[in-house]
Amino acid sequence: MANKDNHRHFGNIRKRESGRFQIRYPGPDGQMRSGTETYERKSDAERALSLIEAQMIKGEWIDPERSKVKLKDYAETWISQRPGLRPRTVDLYRWLLKKHIVPYLGDVAVGKLSTASVRQWRADLLSKGVSVGMAAKAYRLLRAVLMTAAEDDRIIPRNPCRIRGAGDEHAEERPVLTVAQVFDLADGVGRRPIGNVRKLRDRAYRLRFQWHGEMRTHPEIFLTRAEAERALWKMGIDARADSTQDRRFRAMVLLATFASLRWGEVSALRRMDVDLDECAVRIRVAFVERSAGGLVLGPPKSKAGRRTVGIPQSIVPILREHMETYVKDDPAALMFPGAKGGPIRRSGFNTRTRWVDVVAEMA
């Protein structure tokens, strides 16, 4: 409001050459600031000054200068300063930011983001073939970043991520194997048909396989090596080719299944973590495989991750045989080492066991 002689006790209003009115006012730090908008009528400018003054009195005023930071810069800082994030989560957040957020909203000032612009961003993702689940992950990250901007840093008045259901994922129910199927799966893992694939001069591929101890040539010519290898593997599954089996993976599948262990947990187990007399396994640490390829040993995924789990008596003989055959006597020796004795990686396991194909055969 204006005082006598048409002077205001808070801020001032000036008329610009365009005929519109602009406000200036002191912030809590004493520095004068200019309004980000101009007004057609002086009364509208006075109303804006009164609103800003009321916000300052209530402690609700947002400094418009701070909200000019670009989303990509604010989000990068948010990820780097976020406490307690696991390395794999950091990798996921940075990938989501780079792939699905920055190309669309990265150069937008945080203070300029609106619910409408967020809604349009999500619609653009879905229209370009991004799955609902992946869009939900990106939306949840954006919502978390802007929640900090609104509630902790107070650089925006409220979080613009207000789209009902945008952060929800509706994953299909996963099939559950019976106990007998789990044992069949474990028996199928590590089975390798005996044979080889040879490249011909015309860039095609010929398959040779062993059957009852005798090497034979497959009558079909394959266009790619992958097709030939797939045919060889299928012949082994159907018992049309002799097979060998690396049984070190059998115990791993059974233990991970019946003790409900994550990949990082089962791959980090040491001899001293498995007590066959007590039928128990102790989970202390887990391997985390970074997106860049590095392998990090750290705590389990959650606080409840450090635990002792009972294992059924039926798999104890299999685990005992495994430890006698594949595990060194050192208490710190890995229970399930890779081919060269180091930690086994998920990608190496999948390739060596043809895990996807084996699981598909169980469907």
Coordinates of C-alpha atoms in Angstrom, one line a residue:
M1 CA 0.0 0.0 0.0
A2 CA 1.1 3.6 -0.6
N3 CA 1.9 6.0 2.3
K4 CA 1.0 9.7 2.3
D5 CA 2.5 11.8 -0.5
N6 CA 2.1 8.7 -2.7
H7 CA 5.2 7.0 -1.2
R8 CA 5.2 3.3 -0.5
H9 CA 6.7 1.8 2.7
F10 CA 7.7 -1.4 0.8
G11 CA 9.2 -1.3 -2.7
N12 CA 8.4 1.1 -5.5
I13 CA 6.7 1.2 -8.9
R14 CA 8.0 2.8 -12.0
K15 CA 6.3 3.3 -15.4
R16 CA 8.4 2.1 -18.3
E17 CA 8.6 3.7 -21.8
S18 CA 6.3 1.0 -23.0
G19 CA 3.6 2.3 -20.6
R20 CA 3.7 -0.8 -18.5
F21 CA 4.5 -0.8 -14.8
Q22 CA 7.5 -2.6 -13.1
I23 CA 8.0 -3.2 -9.4
R24 CA 11.2 -3.1 -7.4
Y25 CA 11.5 -4.2 -3.8
P26 CA 14.2 -5.1 -1.2
G27 CA 14.9 -8.8 -0.5
P28 CA 15.5 -10.2 3.0
D29 CA 19.2 -9.5 2.4
G30 CA 18.6 -5.8 1.7
Q31 CA 19.4 -6.0 -2.0
M32 CA 16.9 -4.4 -4.4
R33 CA 15.3 -6.7 -6.9
S34 CA 13.2 -6.0 -10.0
G35 CA 10.1 -7.9 -10.7
T36 CA 10.3 -10.5 -13.4
E37 CA 7.0 -9.3 -15.0
T38 CA 5.5 -6.0 -16.0
Y39 CA 1.9 -4.9 -15.5
E40 CA -0.6 -3.1 -17.6
R41 CA -2.2 -1.3 -14.7
K42 CA -0.5 0.3 -11.7
S43 CA -3.0 -1.3 -9.4
D44 CA -1.9 -4.7 -10.6
A45 CA 1.7 -3.8 -9.8
E46 CA 0.7 -2.6 -6.3
R47 CA -1.1 -5.9 -5.7
A48 CA 2.0 -7.8 -6.7
L49 CA 4.1 -5.8 -4.3
S50 CA 1.6 -6.4 -1.5
L51 CA 1.7 -10.2 -2.2
I52 CA 5.5 -10.2 -2.1
E53 CA 5.6 -8.3 1.2
A54 CA 3.1 -10.8 2.7
Q55 CA 5.2 -13.7 1.5
M56 CA 8.3 -12.2 3.2
I57 CA 6.4 -11.7 6.4
K58 CA 5.3 -15.3 6.5
G59 CA 8.7 -16.6 5.4
E60 CA 7.2 -18.0 2.2
W61 CA 9.0 -15.7 -0.3
I62 CA 11.0 -17.4 -3.1
D63 CA 14.0 -15.6 -4.6
P64 CA 13.3 -15.6 -8.4
E65 CA 17.0 -15.3 -9.1
R66 CA 17.7 -18.7 -7.6
S67 CA 15.0 -20.4 -9.6
K68 CA 16.8 -19.4 -12.8
V69 CA 19.2 -22.3 -12.5
K70 CA 18.9 -24.8 -15.4
L71 CA 17.3 -28.1 -14.5
K72 CA 20.3 -30.1 -15.9
D73 CA 22.7 -28.3 -13.6
Y74 CA 20.4 -28.5 -10.5
A75 CA 19.7 -32.2 -11.1
E76 CA 23.4 -33.1 -11.6
T77 CA 24.2 -31.4 -8.3
W78 CA 21.2 -33.1 -6.6
I79 CA 22.5 -36.6 -7.6
S80 CA 26.1 -35.9 -6.5
Q81 CA 25.0 -34.5 -3.2
R82 CA 22.3 -37.2 -2.4
P83 CA 23.4 -39.1 0.6
G84 CA 23.2 -42.9 0.9
L85 CA 22.7 -43.7 -2.8
R86 CA 24.2 -47.0 -3.9
P87 CA 26.6 -46.9 -6.9
R88 CA 24.2 -48.7 -9.2
T89 CA 21.4 -46.2 -8.2
V90 CA 23.7 -43.3 -9.1
D91 CA 24.4 -44.9 -12.5
L92 CA 20.7 -45.3 -13.1
Y93 CA 19.9 -41.7 -12.1
R94 CA 22.6 -40.3 -14.3
W95 CA 21.5 -42.5 -17.2
L96 CA 17.8 -41.5 -16.8
L97 CA 18.8 -37.8 -16.6
K98 CA 21.0 -38.0 -19.7
K99 CA 18.7 -40.1 -21.8
H100 CA 15.1 -39.0 -20.9
I101 CA 15.2 -35.7 -19.0
V102 CA 18.0 -33.4 -20.2
P103 CA 17.2 -33.7 -24.0
Y104 CA 13.7 -32.3 -23.3
L105 CA 13.9 -30.2 -20.2
G106 CA 17.6 -29.8 -19.4
D107 CA 17.9 -26.2 -20.5
V108 CA 14.7 -25.0 -18.9
A109 CA 15.1 -22.9 -15.7
V110 CA 13.7 -24.8 -12.7
G111 CA 11.4 -21.8 -11.9
K112 CA 9.9 -22.1 -15.4
L113 CA 8.8 -25.7 -15.1
S114 CA 5.1 -26.2 -14.8
T115 CA 2.7 -29.1 -14.5
A116 CA 1.7 -28.6 -18.1
S117 CA 5.3 -28.7 -19.3
V118 CA 6.0 -31.9 -17.2
R119 CA 2.8 -33.5 -18.6
Q120 CA 4.0 -32.6 -22.2
W121 CA 7.5 -34.1 -21.5
R122 CA 6.0 -37.4 -20.3
A123 CA 3.7 -37.5 -23.3
D124 CA 6.7 -36.9 -25.6
L125 CA 8.6 -39.8 -24.0
L126 CA 5.7 -42.2 -24.5
S127 CA 5.0 -41.1 -28.1
K128 CA 8.7 -41.9 -29.0
G129 CA 8.4 -45.4 -27.8
V130 CA 9.7 -45.2 -24.2
S131 CA 7.9 -47.8 -22.1
V132 CA 5.5 -46.8 -19.4
G133 CA 7.8 -48.4 -16.8
M134 CA 10.9 -46.4 -18.0
A135 CA 8.8 -43.2 -18.2
A136 CA 7.7 -43.8 -14.6
K137 CA 11.3 -44.2 -13.5
A138 CA 12.3 -40.9 -15.2
Y139 CA 9.2 -39.2 -13.7
R140 CA 10.0 -40.3 -10.2
L141 CA 13.5 -39.0 -10.5
L142 CA 12.3 -35.6 -11.8
R143 CA 9.7 -35.5 -9.0
A144 CA 12.3 -36.2 -6.3
V145 CA 14.7 -33.6 -7.7
L146 CA 12.0 -30.9 -7.8
M147 CA 10.7 -31.9 -4.4
T148 CA 14.1 -30.9 -3.0
A149 CA 13.9 -27.6 -4.9
A150 CA 10.5 -26.9 -3.4
E151 CA 10.8 -28.1 0.1
D152 CA 14.5 -28.0 1.0
D153 CA 16.1 -25.3 -1.1
R154 CA 12.9 -23.3 -1.5
I155 CA 13.7 -22.0 -5.0
I156 CA 10.2 -22.9 -6.4
P157 CA 6.9 -22.4 -4.6
R158 CA 5.7 -26.0 -5.2
N159 CA 6.6 -29.2 -7.1
P160 CA 5.2 -29.1 -10.6
C161 CA 5.2 -33.0 -10.8
R162 CA 1.6 -33.4 -10.0
I163 CA 0.4 -35.9 -12.6
R164 CA -1.6 -38.7 -11.0
G165 CA -0.2 -42.2 -11.7
A166 CA 2.7 -41.0 -13.8
G167 CA 5.2 -42.6 -11.4
D168 CA 3.4 -45.9 -11.2
E169 CA 4.7 -49.1 -12.8
H170 CA 2.4 -52.0 -13.5
A171 CA 4.7 -54.9 -13.9
E172 CA 3.2 -58.2 -15.0
E173 CA 3.1 -60.9 -12.4
R174 CA 6.1 -63.2 -12.7
P175 CA 5.6 -67.0 -13.0
V176 CA 6.7 -69.0 -10.0
L177 CA 8.5 -72.4 -10.5
T178 CA 7.7 -75.4 -8.5
V179 CA 10.4 -77.1 -6.4
A180 CA 10.8 -79.8 -9.1
Q181 CA 11.1 -77.1 -11.8
V182 CA 13.8 -75.3 -9.8
F183 CA 15.9 -78.5 -9.7
D184 CA 15.3 -79.0 -13.5
L185 CA 16.4 -75.4 -14.1
A186 CA 19.6 -76.0 -12.0
D187 CA 20.3 -79.1 -13.9
G188 CA 19.9 -77.3 -17.2
V189 CA 22.3 -74.5 -16.3
G190 CA 25.8 -75.1 -17.4
R191 CA 24.9 -77.8 -19.9
R192 CA 26.9 -77.4 -23.1
P193 CA 26.5 -79.5 -26.2
I194 CA 29.7 -80.9 -27.8
G195 CA 30.3 -79.4 -31.2
N196 CA 31.7 -76.5 -33.1
V197 CA 30.7 -73.9 -35.7
R198 CA 33.0 -73.2 -38.7
K199 CA 32.8 -70.3 -41.1
L200 CA 32.6 -71.2 -44.8
R201 CA 34.1 -69.1 -47.7
D202 CA 30.7 -67.8 -48.7
R203 CA 30.2 -66.3 -45.2
A204 CA 27.8 -69.0 -44.2
Y205 CA 28.3 -71.3 -41.3
R206 CA 28.5 -75.1 -40.9
L207 CA 27.7 -76.9 -37.7
R208 CA 29.4 -80.1 -36.4
F209 CA 28.2 -81.9 -33.3
Q210 CA 29.0 -85.1 -31.4
W211 CA 26.4 -87.9 -31.2
H212 CA 27.2 -91.0 -29.2
G213 CA 30.8 -90.1 -29.2
E214 CA 31.0 -89.6 -33.0
M215 CA 31.5 -86.2 -34.6
R216 CA 28.9 -85.5 -37.3
T217 CA 28.1 -82.6 -39.7
H218 CA 24.7 -80.9 -39.6
P219 CA 23.1 -81.0 -43.1
E220 CA 21.9 -77.4 -42.9
I221 CA 24.0 -74.3 -43.7
F222 CA 23.4 -71.3 -41.4
L223 CA 23.5 -67.7 -42.4
T224 CA 24.9 -66.5 -39.1
R225 CA 27.0 -67.9 -36.3
A226 CA 24.3 -67.1 -33.8
E227 CA 21.8 -69.3 -35.7
A228 CA 24.3 -72.1 -35.8
E229 CA 25.1 -71.8 -32.1
R230 CA 21.4 -71.7 -31.3
A231 CA 20.8 -74.9 -33.3
L232 CA 23.6 -76.7 -31.5
W233 CA 22.3 -75.6 -28.1
K234 CA 18.8 -76.8 -29.0
M235 CA 20.2 -80.2 -30.1
G236 CA 21.8 -80.6 -26.7
I237 CA 18.5 -79.7 -24.9
D238 CA 16.6 -82.2 -27.1
A239 CA 19.3 -84.9 -26.5
R240 CA 20.2 -85.0 -30.2
A241 CA 23.8 -84.2 -29.4
D242 CA 26.2 -85.3 -26.6
S243 CA 26.6 -82.7 -23.8
T244 CA 28.9 -81.8 -21.0
Q245 CA 27.8 -79.9 -17.9
D246 CA 29.7 -77.4 -15.7
R247 CA 28.1 -78.3 -12.4
R248 CA 29.5 -75.3 -10.5
F249 CA 26.4 -73.3 -11.4
R250 CA 23.9 -75.9 -10.2
A251 CA 24.6 -75.2 -6.5
M252 CA 24.5 -71.5 -7.2
V253 CA 21.0 -71.6 -8.7
L254 CA 19.6 -73.8 -5.9
L255 CA 21.1 -71.7 -3.1
A256 CA 20.0 -68.4 -4.6
T257 CA 16.5 -69.7 -5.1
F258 CA 15.9 -71.4 -1.8
A259 CA 17.6 -68.7 0.3
S260 CA 16.1 -65.8 -1.7
L261 CA 19.4 -64.2 -2.5
R262 CA 20.0 -61.4 -4.9
W263 CA 22.7 -61.8 -7.6
G264 CA 25.1 -59.4 -5.8
E265 CA 24.6 -61.3 -2.6
V266 CA 25.1 -64.9 -3.9
S267 CA 28.1 -63.9 -6.0
A268 CA 29.8 -62.3 -3.0
L269 CA 29.4 -65.3 -0.7
R270 CA 32.6 -66.8 0.9
R271 CA 33.2 -70.2 2.3
M272 CA 32.9 -68.9 5.8
D273 CA 29.4 -67.5 5.1
V274 CA 27.9 -71.0 4.5
D275 CA 27.4 -73.3 7.5
L276 CA 26.2 -76.6 6.3
D277 CA 26.0 -78.1 9.8
E278 CA 23.5 -75.4 10.8
C279 CA 21.8 -75.3 7.4
A280 CA 22.3 -71.5 7.3
V281 CA 24.0 -68.9 5.1
R282 CA 25.1 -65.5 6.3
I283 CA 24.7 -62.4 4.1
R284 CA 27.2 -59.7 5.0
V285 CA 28.1 -58.0 1.7
A286 CA 27.2 -57.8 -2.0
F287 CA 28.8 -57.1 -5.3
V288 CA 27.5 -54.1 -7.3
E289 CA 28.3 -54.1 -11.0
R290 CA 28.6 -50.5 -12.3
S291 CA 27.3 -49.5 -15.7
A292 CA 30.9 -48.6 -16.7
G293 CA 31.9 -52.2 -16.0
G294 CA 33.5 -51.8 -12.5
L295 CA 32.7 -54.2 -9.7
V296 CA 32.2 -52.8 -6.2
L297 CA 32.0 -54.7 -3.0
G298 CA 29.7 -53.1 -0.5
P299 CA 26.8 -53.6 2.0
P300 CA 23.6 -55.4 0.9
K301 CA 20.8 -53.3 -0.7
S302 CA 18.9 -52.4 2.5
K303 CA 19.6 -52.2 6.2
A304 CA 17.7 -55.5 6.6
G305 CA 20.1 -57.0 3.9
R306 CA 22.6 -58.2 6.5
R307 CA 20.9 -61.4 7.7
T308 CA 21.2 -65.1 8.3
V309 CA 19.0 -67.3 6.2
G310 CA 18.1 -70.9 6.7
I311 CA 18.5 -73.4 3.7
P312 CA 16.6 -76.6 3.2
Q313 CA 18.3 -79.9 4.1
S314 CA 17.7 -81.2 0.6
I315 CA 20.3 -79.0 -1.0
V316 CA 23.0 -79.5 1.7
P317 CA 24.6 -82.5 0.0
I318 CA 24.8 -80.5 -3.3
L319 CA 26.4 -77.6 -1.6
R320 CA 28.8 -79.9 0.2
E321 CA 29.9 -81.5 -3.0
H322 CA 30.2 -78.1 -4.6
M323 CA 32.5 -76.8 -1.8
E324 CA 34.7 -79.9 -2.0
T325 CA 35.0 -79.6 -5.8
Y326 CA 35.1 -75.9 -6.6
V327 CA 35.8 -73.9 -3.5
K328 CA 39.3 -73.4 -2.0
D329 CA 39.9 -74.3 1.6
D330 CA 40.5 -70.7 2.6
P331 CA 37.6 -69.4 4.7
A332 CA 37.6 -66.2 2.6
A333 CA 37.5 -68.1 -0.7
L334 CA 34.6 -67.2 -3.0
M335 CA 31.8 -69.8 -3.0
F336 CA 31.0 -69.2 -6.7
P337 CA 34.2 -68.0 -8.4
G338 CA 34.4 -67.2 -12.1
A339 CA 36.5 -69.2 -14.6
K340 CA 39.7 -67.4 -13.6
G341 CA 39.0 -67.5 -9.8
G342 CA 37.7 -64.0 -9.4
P343 CA 34.1 -62.8 -8.8
I344 CA 31.7 -64.1 -11.4
R345 CA 29.8 -61.4 -13.3
R346 CA 26.2 -61.5 -14.3
S347 CA 27.0 -61.0 -18.0
G348 CA 29.6 -63.8 -17.9
F349 CA 27.2 -66.1 -16.1
N350 CA 24.4 -65.4 -18.7
T351 CA 26.7 -66.0 -21.6
R352 CA 28.3 -69.1 -20.3
T353 CA 25.1 -70.8 -19.2
R354 CA 22.8 -69.4 -21.9
W355 CA 20.6 -68.4 -19.0
V356 CA 17.9 -66.7 -21.1
D357 CA 17.5 -69.8 -23.3
V358 CA 17.4 -72.2 -20.3
V359 CA 14.7 -70.1 -18.6
A360 CA 12.7 -69.9 -21.8
E361 CA 12.7 -73.7 -22.0
M362 CA 11.1 -73.8 -18.5
A363 CA 8.2 -71.5 -19.7

